[in-house]
PDB file of C-alpha atoms in Angstrom:
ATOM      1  CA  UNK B   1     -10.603  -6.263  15.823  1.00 89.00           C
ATOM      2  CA  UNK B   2     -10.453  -8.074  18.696  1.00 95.00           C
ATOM      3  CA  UNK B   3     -12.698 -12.184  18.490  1.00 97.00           C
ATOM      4  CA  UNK B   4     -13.538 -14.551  20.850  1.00 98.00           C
ATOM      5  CA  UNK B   5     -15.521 -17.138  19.304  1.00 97.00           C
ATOM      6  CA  UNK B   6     -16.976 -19.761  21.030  1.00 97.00           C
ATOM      7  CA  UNK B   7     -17.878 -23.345  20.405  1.00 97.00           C
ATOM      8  CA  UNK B   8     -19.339 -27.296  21.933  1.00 98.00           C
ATOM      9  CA  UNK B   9     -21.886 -26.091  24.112  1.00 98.00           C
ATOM     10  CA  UNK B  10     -25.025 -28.262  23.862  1.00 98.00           C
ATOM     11  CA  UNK B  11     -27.702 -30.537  25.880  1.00 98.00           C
ATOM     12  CA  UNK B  12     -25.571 -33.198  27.327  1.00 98.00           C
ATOM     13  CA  UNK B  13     -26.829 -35.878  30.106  1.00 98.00           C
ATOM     14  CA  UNK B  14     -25.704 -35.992  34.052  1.00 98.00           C
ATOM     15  CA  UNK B  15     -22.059 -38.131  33.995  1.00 98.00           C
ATOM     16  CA  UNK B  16     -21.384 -37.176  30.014  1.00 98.00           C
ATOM     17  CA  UNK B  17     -18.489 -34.792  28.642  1.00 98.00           C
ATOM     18  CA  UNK B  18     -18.371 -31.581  26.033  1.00 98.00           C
ATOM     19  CA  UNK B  19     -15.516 -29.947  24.941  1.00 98.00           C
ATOM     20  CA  UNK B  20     -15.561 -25.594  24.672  1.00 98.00           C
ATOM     21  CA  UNK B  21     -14.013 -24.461  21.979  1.00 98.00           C
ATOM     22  CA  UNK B  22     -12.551 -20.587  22.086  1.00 98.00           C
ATOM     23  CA  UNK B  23     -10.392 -19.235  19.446  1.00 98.00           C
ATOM     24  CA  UNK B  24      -9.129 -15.672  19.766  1.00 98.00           C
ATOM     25  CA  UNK B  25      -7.900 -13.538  16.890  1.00 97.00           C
ATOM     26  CA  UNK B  26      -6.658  -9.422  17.055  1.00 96.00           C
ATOM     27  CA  UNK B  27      -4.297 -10.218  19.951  1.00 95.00           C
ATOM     28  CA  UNK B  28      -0.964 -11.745  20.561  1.00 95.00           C
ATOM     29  CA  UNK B  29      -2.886 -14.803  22.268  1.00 96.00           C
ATOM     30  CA  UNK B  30       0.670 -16.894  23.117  1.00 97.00           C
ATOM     31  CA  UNK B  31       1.327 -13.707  25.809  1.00 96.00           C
ATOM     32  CA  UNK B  32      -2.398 -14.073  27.063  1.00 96.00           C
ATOM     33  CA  UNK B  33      -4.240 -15.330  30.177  1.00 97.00           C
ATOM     34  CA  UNK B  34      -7.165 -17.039  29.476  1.00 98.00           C
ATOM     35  CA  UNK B  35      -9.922 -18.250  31.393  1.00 98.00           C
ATOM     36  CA  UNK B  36     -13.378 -20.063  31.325  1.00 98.00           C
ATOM     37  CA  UNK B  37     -16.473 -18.380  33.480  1.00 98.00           C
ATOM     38  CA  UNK B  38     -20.039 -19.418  34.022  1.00 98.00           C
ATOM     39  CA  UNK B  39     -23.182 -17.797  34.582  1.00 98.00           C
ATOM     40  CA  UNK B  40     -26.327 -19.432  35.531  1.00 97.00           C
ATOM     41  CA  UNK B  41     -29.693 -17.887  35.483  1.00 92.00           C
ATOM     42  CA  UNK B  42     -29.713 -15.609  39.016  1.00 94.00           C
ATOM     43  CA  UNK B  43     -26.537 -15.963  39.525  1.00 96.00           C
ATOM     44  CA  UNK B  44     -23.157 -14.208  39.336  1.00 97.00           C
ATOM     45  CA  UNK B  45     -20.901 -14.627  36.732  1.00 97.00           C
ATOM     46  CA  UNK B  46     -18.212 -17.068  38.148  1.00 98.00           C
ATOM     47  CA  UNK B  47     -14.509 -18.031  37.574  1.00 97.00           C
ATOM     48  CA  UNK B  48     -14.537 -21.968  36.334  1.00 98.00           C
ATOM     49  CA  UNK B  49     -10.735 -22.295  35.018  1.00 98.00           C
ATOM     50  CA  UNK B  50      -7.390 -20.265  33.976  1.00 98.00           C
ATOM     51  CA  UNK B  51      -4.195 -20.876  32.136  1.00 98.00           C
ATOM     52  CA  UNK B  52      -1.494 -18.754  32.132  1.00 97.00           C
ATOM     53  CA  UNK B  53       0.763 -17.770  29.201  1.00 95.00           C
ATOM     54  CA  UNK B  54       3.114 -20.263  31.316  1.00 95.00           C
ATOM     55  CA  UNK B  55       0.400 -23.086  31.232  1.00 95.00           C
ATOM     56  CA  UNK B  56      -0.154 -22.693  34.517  1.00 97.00           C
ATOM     57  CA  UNK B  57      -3.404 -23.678  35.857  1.00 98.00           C
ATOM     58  CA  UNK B  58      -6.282 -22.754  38.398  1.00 98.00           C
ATOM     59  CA  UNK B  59      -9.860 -24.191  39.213  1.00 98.00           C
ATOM     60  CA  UNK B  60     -12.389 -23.647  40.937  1.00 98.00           C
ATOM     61  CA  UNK B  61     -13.586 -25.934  43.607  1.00 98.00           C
ATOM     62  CA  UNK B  62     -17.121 -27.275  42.508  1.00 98.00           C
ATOM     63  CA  UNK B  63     -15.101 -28.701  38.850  1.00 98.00           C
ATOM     64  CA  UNK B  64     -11.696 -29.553  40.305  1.00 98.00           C
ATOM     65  CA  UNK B  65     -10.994 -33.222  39.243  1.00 98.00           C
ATOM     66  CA  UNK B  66     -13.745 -32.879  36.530  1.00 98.00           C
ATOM     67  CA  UNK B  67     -12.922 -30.152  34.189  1.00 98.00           C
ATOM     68  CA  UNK B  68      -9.450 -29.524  32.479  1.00 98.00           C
ATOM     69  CA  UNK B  69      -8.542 -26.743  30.720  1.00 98.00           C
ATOM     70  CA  UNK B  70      -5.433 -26.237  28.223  1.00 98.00           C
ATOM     71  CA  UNK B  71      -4.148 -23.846  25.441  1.00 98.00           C
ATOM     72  CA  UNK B  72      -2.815 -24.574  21.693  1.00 98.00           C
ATOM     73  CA  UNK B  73      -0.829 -21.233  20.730  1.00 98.00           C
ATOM     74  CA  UNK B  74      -0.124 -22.424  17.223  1.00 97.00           C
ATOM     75  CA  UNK B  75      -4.165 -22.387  16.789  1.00 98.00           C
ATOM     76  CA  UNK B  76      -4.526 -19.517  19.102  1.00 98.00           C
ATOM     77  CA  UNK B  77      -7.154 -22.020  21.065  1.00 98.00           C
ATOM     78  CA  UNK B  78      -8.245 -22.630  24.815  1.00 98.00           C
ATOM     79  CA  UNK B  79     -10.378 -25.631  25.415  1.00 98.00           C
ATOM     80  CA  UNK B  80     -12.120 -26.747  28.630  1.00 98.00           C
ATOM     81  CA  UNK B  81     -12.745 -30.513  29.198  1.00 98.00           C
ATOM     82  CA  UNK B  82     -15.488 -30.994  30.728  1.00 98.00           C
ATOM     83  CA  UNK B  83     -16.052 -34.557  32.071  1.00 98.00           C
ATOM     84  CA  UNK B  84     -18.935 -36.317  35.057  1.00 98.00           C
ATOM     85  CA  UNK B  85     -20.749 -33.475  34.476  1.00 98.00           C
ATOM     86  CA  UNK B  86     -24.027 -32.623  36.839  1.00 98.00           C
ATOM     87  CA  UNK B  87     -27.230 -30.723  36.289  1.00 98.00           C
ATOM     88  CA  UNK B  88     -25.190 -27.940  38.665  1.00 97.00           C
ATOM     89  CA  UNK B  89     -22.704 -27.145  36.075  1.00 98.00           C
ATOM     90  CA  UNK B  90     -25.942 -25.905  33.693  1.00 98.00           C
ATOM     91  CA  UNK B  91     -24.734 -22.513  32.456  1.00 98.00           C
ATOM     92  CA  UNK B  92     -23.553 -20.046  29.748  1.00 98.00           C
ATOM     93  CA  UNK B  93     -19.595 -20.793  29.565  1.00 98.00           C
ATOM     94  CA  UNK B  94     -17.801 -17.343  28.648  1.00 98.00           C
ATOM     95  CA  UNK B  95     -14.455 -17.256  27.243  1.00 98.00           C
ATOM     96  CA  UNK B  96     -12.047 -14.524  28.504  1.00 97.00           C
ATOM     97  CA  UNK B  97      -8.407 -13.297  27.191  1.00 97.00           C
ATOM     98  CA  UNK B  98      -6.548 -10.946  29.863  1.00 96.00           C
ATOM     99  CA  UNK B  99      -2.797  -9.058  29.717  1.00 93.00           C
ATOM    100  CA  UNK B 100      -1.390  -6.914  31.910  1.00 81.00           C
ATOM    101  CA  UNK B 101      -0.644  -6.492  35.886  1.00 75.00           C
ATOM    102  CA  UNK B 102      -4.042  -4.297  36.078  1.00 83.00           C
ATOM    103  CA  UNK B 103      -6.049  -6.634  33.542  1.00 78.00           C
ATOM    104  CA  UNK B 104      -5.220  -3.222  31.016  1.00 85.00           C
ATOM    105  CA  UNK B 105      -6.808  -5.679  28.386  1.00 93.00           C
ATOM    106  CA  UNK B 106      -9.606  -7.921  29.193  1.00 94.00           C
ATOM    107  CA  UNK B 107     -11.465  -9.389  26.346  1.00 97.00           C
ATOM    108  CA  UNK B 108     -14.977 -11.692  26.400  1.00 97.00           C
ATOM    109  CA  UNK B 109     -16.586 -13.809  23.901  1.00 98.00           C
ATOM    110  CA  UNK B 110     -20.122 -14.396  23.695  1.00 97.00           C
ATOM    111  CA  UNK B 111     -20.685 -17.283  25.689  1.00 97.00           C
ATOM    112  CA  UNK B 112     -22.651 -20.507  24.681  1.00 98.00           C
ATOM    113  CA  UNK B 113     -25.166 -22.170  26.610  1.00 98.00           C
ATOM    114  CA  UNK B 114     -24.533 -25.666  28.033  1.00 98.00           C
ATOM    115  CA  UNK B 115     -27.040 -27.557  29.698  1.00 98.00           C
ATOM    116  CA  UNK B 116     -26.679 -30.840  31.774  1.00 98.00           C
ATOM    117  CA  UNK B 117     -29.815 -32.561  32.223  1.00 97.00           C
ATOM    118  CA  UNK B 118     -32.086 -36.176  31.861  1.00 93.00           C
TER     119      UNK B 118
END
């Protein structure tokens, strides 16, 4: 029951912006952590952005300044801004929903591919 779908990815050029798109349904998303990852090819899977269900915020270092993330409740929607972006940010973005003190439920979508090149 529970859906993380995913949307924006694309080819964009170095500098240019895209907007990711996740909309979650089988959960009470307003009481929700959610959170952006990346994975590129050999690498790890990586944290890239949170929001609480307070709004609160965290980033990691390489997109601080560049990438912004934010929730709509009433459309049970995160986003992540992504502006200036660089051939480094090349990756498939995951979405991710997470309640609890222990992460008791931790939800993915399916990730979409976004590649930054010339």
């Amino acid at each position: 029951q529970v859906q993380l779908v995913e949307s924006g990815g694309g080819l964009v050029q170095p500098g240019g912006s895209l907007r990711l798109s996740c909309a979650a349904s089988g959960i009470t998303f307003s009481i929700y952590a959610m959170g952006w990852y990346r994975q590129a090819p050999g690498k790890e899977r990586e944290l890239v952005a949170t929001v609480t269900s307070g709004r609160s915020t965290n980033y990691a270092d390489s997109v601080k300044g560049r990438f912004s993330i934010f929730r709509d409740n009433a459309k049970n929607t995160v986003y992540l801004q992504m502006d200036s972006l660089k051939p480094e940010d090349t990756a498939v973005y995951y979405c991710n929903a997470r309640y609890g003190a222990t992460s008791l439920y931790d939800y993915w979508g399916q990730g979409t591919q976004v590649t930054v090149s010339s």
